[in-house]
Coordinates of C-alpha atoms in Angstrom, one line a residue:
M204 CA -96.0 118.1 -71.9
A205 CA -95.5 116.1 -68.7
V206 CA -95.9 117.9 -65.4
T207 CA -93.2 117.1 -62.9
K208 CA -94.7 116.6 -59.4
I209 CA -93.8 118.9 -56.6
Y210 CA -93.8 117.2 -53.2
R211 CA -94.7 119.5 -50.3
A212 CA -95.3 119.4 -46.5
S213 CA -95.8 122.3 -44.2
T214 CA -95.6 122.8 -40.4
T215 CA -95.6 125.4 -37.8
A216 CA -93.3 125.2 -34.8
P217 CA -93.2 127.0 -31.5
V218 CA -90.7 129.2 -29.6
N219 CA -89.6 127.8 -26.3
I220 CA -88.2 129.9 -23.5
A221 CA -86.0 128.1 -21.0
V222 CA -86.5 128.4 -17.3
I223 CA -83.3 126.3 -16.7
K224 CA -80.8 127.5 -19.3
Y225 CA -78.6 125.6 -21.7
W226 CA -75.2 127.3 -21.8
G227 CA -72.0 125.6 -22.9
K228 CA -71.1 122.6 -25.1
R229 CA -69.3 119.4 -24.1
D230 CA -69.0 118.5 -27.8
P231 CA -69.4 121.4 -30.2
T232 CA -69.5 119.0 -33.3
L233 CA -72.4 117.0 -32.0
N234 CA -73.9 120.1 -30.2
L235 CA -73.9 118.3 -26.9
P236 CA -74.6 120.5 -23.9
T237 CA -72.7 120.7 -20.7
N238 CA -75.9 120.8 -18.7
S239 CA -79.5 119.8 -18.9
S240 CA -82.3 122.4 -19.4
I241 CA -86.0 122.9 -19.1
S242 CA -88.3 125.1 -21.1
V243 CA -91.9 126.2 -21.5
T244 CA -93.2 125.8 -25.1
L245 CA -95.2 129.0 -26.0
S246 CA -98.4 129.2 -28.0
Q247 CA -98.0 129.3 -31.7
A248 CA -101.0 131.7 -31.9
D249 CA -98.4 134.3 -30.8
L250 CA -94.9 133.1 -31.7
R251 CA -94.2 130.6 -34.4
T252 CA -92.1 129.7 -37.5
H253 CA -94.1 128.5 -40.5
T254 CA -92.1 126.3 -42.9
T255 CA -92.8 124.5 -46.1
A256 CA -90.4 121.8 -47.3
S257 CA -90.7 120.7 -50.9
C258 CA -88.7 118.6 -53.3
S259 CA -88.9 117.6 -56.9
P260 CA -86.7 116.2 -59.6
S261 CA -87.3 119.4 -61.6
Y262 CA -85.5 121.5 -59.0
S263 CA -81.9 122.6 -59.5
S264 CA -79.2 120.4 -58.0
Q265 CA -78.8 122.7 -54.9
D266 CA -80.9 122.8 -51.8
S267 CA -82.3 126.3 -51.0
L268 CA -83.8 128.1 -48.1
L269 CA -85.9 131.3 -48.2
L270 CA -86.4 132.9 -44.8
N271 CA -88.7 135.9 -44.5
G272 CA -88.3 136.5 -48.2
S273 CA -84.4 136.5 -48.1
P274 CA -82.2 133.7 -49.4
Q275 CA -80.2 131.9 -46.6
S276 CA -77.3 129.5 -47.0
L277 CA -77.8 125.9 -46.2
D278 CA -74.1 125.3 -46.7
T279 CA -73.2 125.2 -43.0
Q280 CA -72.1 122.2 -41.0
R281 CA -75.2 122.3 -38.9
S282 CA -77.6 122.5 -41.8
R283 CA -75.7 119.8 -43.8
T284 CA -75.8 117.5 -40.8
C285 CA -79.5 117.8 -40.3
L286 CA -80.4 117.4 -44.0
S287 CA -78.0 114.5 -44.4
S288 CA -79.5 112.7 -41.3
L289 CA -83.1 113.2 -42.6
R290 CA -82.1 112.0 -46.1
T291 CA -80.5 108.9 -44.6
L292 CA -83.7 108.0 -42.8
R293 CA -85.8 108.5 -45.9
A294 CA -83.3 106.5 -48.0
A295 CA -83.7 103.6 -45.6
L296 CA -87.5 103.6 -46.2
E297 CA -87.0 103.7 -49.9
S298 CA -84.6 100.8 -49.8
T299 CA -87.2 98.6 -48.1
D300 CA -90.1 99.7 -50.3
P301 CA -89.2 100.2 -54.0
S302 CA -92.7 101.7 -54.7
L303 CA -91.8 104.9 -52.8
P304 CA -90.6 107.8 -54.9
P305 CA -86.9 108.5 -54.3
L306 CA -87.5 111.8 -52.5
S307 CA -84.1 111.5 -50.7
T308 CA -82.4 112.1 -54.0
Y309 CA -84.3 115.2 -54.9
P310 CA -83.1 118.8 -54.1
L311 CA -85.0 120.5 -51.4
R312 CA -86.7 123.9 -51.7
I313 CA -87.6 125.3 -48.3
V314 CA -89.5 128.5 -47.6
S315 CA -89.9 129.7 -44.0
S316 CA -91.3 132.7 -42.2
N317 CA -91.3 133.9 -38.6
N318 CA -94.0 136.2 -37.0
F319 CA -91.4 137.5 -34.6
P320 CA -87.9 139.2 -34.9
T321 CA -85.1 136.8 -35.9
A322 CA -81.9 136.6 -33.8
A323 CA -83.1 139.0 -31.1
G324 CA -83.2 136.8 -28.1
L325 CA -86.6 135.3 -28.9
A326 CA -85.4 131.8 -29.6
S327 CA -85.8 132.2 -33.4
S328 CA -83.2 129.5 -34.2
A329 CA -85.0 127.0 -32.0
A330 CA -88.4 127.5 -33.7
G331 CA -86.7 127.6 -37.1
F332 CA -84.8 124.4 -36.9
A333 CA -87.7 122.6 -35.2
A334 CA -90.0 123.7 -38.1
L335 CA -87.3 122.7 -40.6
I336 CA -86.8 119.2 -39.1
R337 CA -90.6 118.5 -38.7
A338 CA -91.5 119.7 -42.2
I339 CA -88.9 117.6 -43.9
A340 CA -89.8 114.6 -41.7
D341 CA -93.4 115.0 -42.8
L342 CA -92.3 115.4 -46.4
Y343 CA -90.3 112.2 -46.2
Q344 CA -93.1 110.5 -44.2
L345 CA -90.6 109.4 -41.5
P346 CA -92.0 107.3 -38.6
Q347 CA -89.6 108.7 -36.0
S348 CA -91.1 110.2 -32.8
P349 CA -90.5 113.8 -31.8
T350 CA -88.0 112.6 -29.2
E351 CA -86.1 110.6 -31.9
L352 CA -86.1 113.6 -34.2
S353 CA -84.8 115.8 -31.4
L354 CA -81.4 114.0 -31.9
I355 CA -81.3 115.6 -35.3
A356 CA -82.8 119.0 -34.4
R357 CA -80.2 119.3 -31.5
Q358 CA -77.4 119.3 -34.1
G359 CA -79.0 122.2 -35.9
S360 CA -79.7 124.4 -32.9
G361 CA -79.5 123.0 -29.4
S362 CA -82.7 124.4 -28.0
A363 CA -84.5 123.4 -31.2
C364 CA -84.9 119.9 -29.8
R365 CA -87.2 121.3 -27.1
S366 CA -89.4 123.0 -29.7
L367 CA -90.4 119.6 -31.1
L368 CA -92.6 119.0 -28.0
G369 CA -95.3 121.0 -26.4
G370 CA -95.9 121.9 -22.8
Y371 CA -93.0 121.7 -20.4
V372 CA -89.9 120.1 -21.9
A373 CA -86.5 118.9 -20.7
W374 CA -83.3 118.5 -22.8
D375 CA -81.1 116.0 -21.0
H376 CA -77.4 116.7 -21.4
G377 CA -76.6 113.0 -21.5
T378 CA -73.3 111.2 -20.8
Q379 CA -72.7 109.1 -23.9
E380 CA -69.9 110.4 -26.2
N381 CA -72.1 109.7 -29.3
G382 CA -74.9 111.9 -27.9
L383 CA -77.6 109.3 -28.3
D384 CA -78.9 110.0 -24.8
S385 CA -78.9 113.8 -25.2
I386 CA -82.6 114.1 -26.2
A387 CA -85.7 116.2 -25.5
R388 CA -88.3 114.6 -23.3
L389 CA -91.7 115.7 -22.0
V390 CA -91.8 116.8 -18.4
A391 CA -95.5 117.6 -18.6
P392 CA -98.0 118.3 -21.4
R393 CA -99.7 121.7 -21.8
S394 CA -102.9 120.1 -20.4
H395 CA -101.1 119.4 -17.1
W396 CA -100.7 123.1 -16.3
P397 CA -102.5 125.2 -19.0
E398 CA -102.9 128.3 -16.7
M399 CA -99.2 129.3 -17.4
R400 CA -99.0 132.7 -19.1
A401 CA -96.1 134.9 -20.3
L402 CA -95.7 138.6 -21.0
I403 CA -92.8 139.3 -23.3
L404 CA -91.3 142.8 -23.3
V405 CA -89.5 143.3 -26.6
V406 CA -86.7 145.6 -25.7
S407 CA -84.8 145.2 -29.0
A408 CA -85.5 143.5 -32.3
A409 CA -81.9 144.0 -33.3
K410 CA -79.5 141.1 -33.9
K411 CA -77.6 140.5 -30.7
G412 CA -73.9 141.6 -30.5
V413 CA -72.6 138.3 -29.3
S414 CA -74.3 135.2 -30.7
S415 CA -75.2 132.4 -28.3
T416 CA -72.8 130.0 -30.0
T417 CA -69.8 132.3 -29.6
G418 CA -70.9 133.5 -26.1
M419 CA -71.3 130.0 -24.6
Q420 CA -68.0 128.7 -25.9
T421 CA -66.1 131.8 -24.6
T422 CA -67.8 131.2 -21.2
V423 CA -66.7 127.6 -21.1
Q424 CA -63.1 128.6 -21.8
T425 CA -62.9 131.6 -19.4
S426 CA -65.5 131.7 -16.6
S427 CA -64.3 130.5 -13.2
L428 CA -68.0 130.1 -12.2
F429 CA -69.0 127.9 -15.1
R430 CA -68.0 124.5 -13.9
T431 CA -69.8 124.9 -10.5
R432 CA -72.9 125.9 -12.3
A433 CA -72.8 123.0 -14.7
D434 CA -71.9 120.3 -12.2
T435 CA -73.7 121.4 -9.1
V436 CA -76.1 124.3 -9.5
V437 CA -78.1 123.2 -12.5
P438 CA -78.6 119.6 -11.5
A439 CA -80.2 120.8 -8.3
R440 CA -82.4 123.3 -10.1
M441 CA -83.5 120.7 -12.6
R442 CA -84.8 118.6 -9.8
E443 CA -86.5 121.5 -8.1
M444 CA -88.1 122.7 -11.4
E445 CA -89.4 119.2 -12.4
T446 CA -90.9 118.8 -8.9
A447 CA -92.5 122.3 -9.1
I448 CA -94.0 121.6 -12.5
A449 CA -95.4 118.2 -11.4
A450 CA -97.0 119.9 -8.4
R451 CA -98.1 123.0 -10.3
D452 CA -96.3 124.9 -7.6
F453 CA -95.9 128.4 -9.2
D454 CA -94.1 129.9 -6.2
T455 CA -91.2 127.4 -6.5
F456 CA -91.3 127.6 -10.3
A457 CA -91.0 131.4 -10.1
R458 CA -88.2 131.5 -7.5
V459 CA -86.1 128.9 -9.3
T460 CA -86.7 130.6 -12.7
M461 CA -85.5 134.0 -11.4
R462 CA -82.5 132.5 -9.6
E463 CA -81.5 130.6 -12.7
S464 CA -81.8 133.6 -15.0
N465 CA -79.6 135.7 -12.6
G466 CA -77.1 132.8 -12.3
F467 CA -76.9 132.4 -16.1
H468 CA -76.2 136.1 -16.6
S469 CA -73.7 136.0 -13.8
I470 CA -71.5 133.6 -15.7
C471 CA -71.9 135.7 -18.8
L472 CA -70.5 138.6 -16.8
D473 CA -67.7 136.3 -15.5
T474 CA -66.7 135.6 -19.1
E475 CA -63.6 137.3 -20.5
P476 CA -64.4 139.6 -22.0
P477 CA -67.7 140.0 -20.2
I478 CA -70.9 139.4 -22.1
F479 CA -73.7 142.0 -21.5
Y480 CA -77.0 140.6 -22.8
L481 CA -79.1 142.7 -20.4
N482 CA -79.4 146.5 -20.5
D483 CA -81.1 149.2 -18.4
V484 CA -84.5 148.3 -19.7
S485 CA -84.0 144.7 -18.8
R486 CA -83.0 145.7 -15.3
A487 CA -86.1 147.9 -15.1
A488 CA -88.3 144.8 -15.9
I489 CA -86.5 142.9 -13.1
R490 CA -87.3 145.7 -10.6
A491 CA -91.0 145.8 -11.8
V492 CA -91.3 142.1 -11.1
E493 CA -89.6 142.4 -7.7
A494 CA -92.1 145.1 -6.8
L495 CA -95.0 142.9 -7.8
N496 CA -93.8 140.1 -5.7
A497 CA -93.1 142.3 -2.7
Q498 CA -96.8 143.1 -2.7
T499 CA -97.6 139.5 -1.8
A500 CA -94.5 138.8 0.3
A501 CA -96.7 138.6 3.4
G502 CA -98.7 135.9 1.7
G503 CA -95.6 134.0 1.0
R504 CA -95.9 133.5 -2.8
C505 CA -94.6 135.0 -6.0
L506 CA -97.0 136.5 -8.5
A507 CA -94.6 136.6 -11.4
A508 CA -91.1 135.4 -12.5
Y509 CA -88.7 137.1 -14.9
T510 CA -86.2 135.3 -17.1
F511 CA -83.9 136.4 -19.9
D512 CA -82.2 134.4 -22.6
A513 CA -79.2 135.6 -24.5
G514 CA -80.7 139.0 -25.2
P515 CA -82.4 142.0 -23.4
N516 CA -86.0 140.9 -23.9
A517 CA -87.9 140.1 -20.7
V518 CA -90.1 137.0 -20.4
I519 CA -92.4 137.3 -17.4
Y520 CA -94.3 134.2 -16.4
Y521 CA -97.5 134.3 -14.3
L522 CA -100.7 132.4 -13.8
D523 CA -103.9 133.3 -15.5
Q524 CA -105.6 133.8 -12.1
D525 CA -103.1 136.6 -11.3
R526 CA -103.5 138.3 -14.7
E527 CA -105.0 141.5 -13.4
A528 CA -102.5 141.9 -10.5
V529 CA -99.5 141.3 -12.8
L530 CA -100.5 143.1 -16.0
T531 CA -102.3 146.2 -14.8
G532 CA -99.2 148.2 -14.0
F533 CA -97.5 147.1 -17.2
K534 CA -100.5 148.0 -19.3
R535 CA -100.8 151.4 -17.6
A536 CA -97.2 152.1 -18.5
L537 CA -97.1 150.4 -21.9
G538 CA -100.7 150.5 -23.0
G539 CA -99.7 152.6 -26.1
K540 CA -97.3 149.9 -27.3
E541 CA -98.3 147.3 -29.9
G542 CA -99.4 143.9 -28.5
W543 CA -102.4 144.7 -26.2
E544 CA -104.9 144.3 -29.0
G545 CA -105.6 140.6 -28.6
E546 CA -108.0 138.9 -26.2
Q547 CA -105.6 138.6 -23.3
G548 CA -104.6 142.3 -23.6
R549 CA -108.1 143.6 -23.9
A550 CA -109.1 141.7 -20.8
V551 CA -106.8 143.7 -18.6
N552 CA -108.7 146.5 -17.0
V553 CA -106.5 149.4 -15.9
G554 CA -109.4 151.2 -14.2
S555 CA -109.2 154.9 -13.6
G556 CA -105.6 155.0 -12.6
D557 CA -103.0 157.3 -14.1
E558 CA -101.1 156.5 -17.3
G559 CA -98.6 154.4 -15.4
S560 CA -96.9 153.9 -12.1
G561 CA -94.7 156.8 -11.0
E562 CA -91.9 154.4 -10.2
E563 CA -88.8 155.1 -12.2
Y564 CA -88.6 151.5 -13.6
Y565 CA -91.9 152.0 -15.4
N566 CA -90.6 155.2 -16.9
V567 CA -87.6 153.3 -18.2
L568 CA -89.8 150.5 -19.6
R569 CA -92.0 153.1 -21.3
E570 CA -89.0 154.6 -23.1
G571 CA -87.3 151.3 -23.9
V572 CA -89.9 148.7 -24.7
S573 CA -90.9 148.6 -28.4
R574 CA -93.8 146.1 -28.1
V575 CA -95.3 143.5 -25.9
I576 CA -96.4 139.9 -26.6
L577 CA -99.0 138.2 -24.5
T578 CA -98.9 134.5 -24.8
S579 CA -99.3 131.2 -22.9
V580 CA -98.0 127.6 -22.7
G581 CA -98.6 125.9 -26.0
E582 CA -98.4 122.7 -28.1
G583 CA -95.6 121.3 -30.2
P584 CA -95.3 121.5 -34.0
V585 CA -98.5 121.3 -36.1
S586 CA -98.8 120.0 -39.7
V587 CA -100.7 122.5 -41.8
E588 CA -102.0 122.6 -45.4
D589 CA -101.1 126.3 -45.8
H590 CA -98.1 125.9 -48.1
L591 CA -95.4 128.6 -48.7
V592 CA -94.4 126.8 -51.9
D593 CA -97.0 126.6 -54.7
E594 CA -97.9 123.7 -56.9
K595 CA -95.3 124.9 -59.5
G596 CA -92.5 124.9 -56.9
E597 CA -92.4 128.7 -56.6
P598 CA -92.4 130.6 -53.3
V599 CA -95.9 132.0 -52.4
V600 CA -95.7 135.8 -52.3
R601 CA -97.9 137.4 -49.6
N602 CA -98.5 141.0 -48.7

């Protein structure tokens, strides 16, 4: 009996956390943003999506996706657009080289897993679509660069285009109606500023009440502050942030990051009805960072910077040289939470101090934070041989 070949390719893709936020679409169909954005790609050792894309003539006629063990629909406009675009690129290769197997005609079987909560303000869709696009591109042996593939990833999840690159990444909003200039580009590689670190305080792993897609479109329609942010505020902050990254100027990076986070959530509050992504625990994290920076106010520099995406989880950026100063208080207060077990966490010496600071914000954090994630700036997607689909085309079951 003949064995039908199963074609497979696997990749891991990173989370990115924006320091200049994308919020609002100038074209919802093409997923074109109203403003440009910049993000830090985070290390896949701590946050990543692992995806295997496979295809075979033996598969059923319908594409399928298994995410964290649960079937997910690919019958959405975004998914269909991405898969169609990738198949078109593969079909073009096949048309010029008849010796290539007709992979573009075979159904896809995709298996994916996250090592972090899905849809909880940790950029799961960005990592997920980036991994999906990169894995299928590898399966199809496409020659397109990450920037070229970002045109496709953007149509799946806007911020996914930034997860196709490592280090410090911009997504240009572009001006062309067809969106061909709305692409991800490298601001600086990880190697340019490898000392960047991040402490993530996971406040909630629950799915957020207002999705990013719904929230941003409501903001566009109702916020009186939105237009000024998109047209004036963000372009100025983009220039400031790119200059700060080029100069490895953490003080400017930190101040712009915090102002931008506050401004973003201000337009969410200015939306009708208002959108509340932050909660009391989020605000306690802000106060903790403000207290840290107040300690070095006389020296004229920030030690840490908070930022929040569309969710309550705090991302706190700092440099490795300031690790002890930034993390000691958090570890005293949150040392009993999951996440300190790794090398970065073990390296923080809390000394002989008490369990945590007596400040009320640390008490709120102790009650409201479920776990911490210690991570750093990282690389873009990585092709791997660890497949989530076996040689028979079946999902690999792992404990």
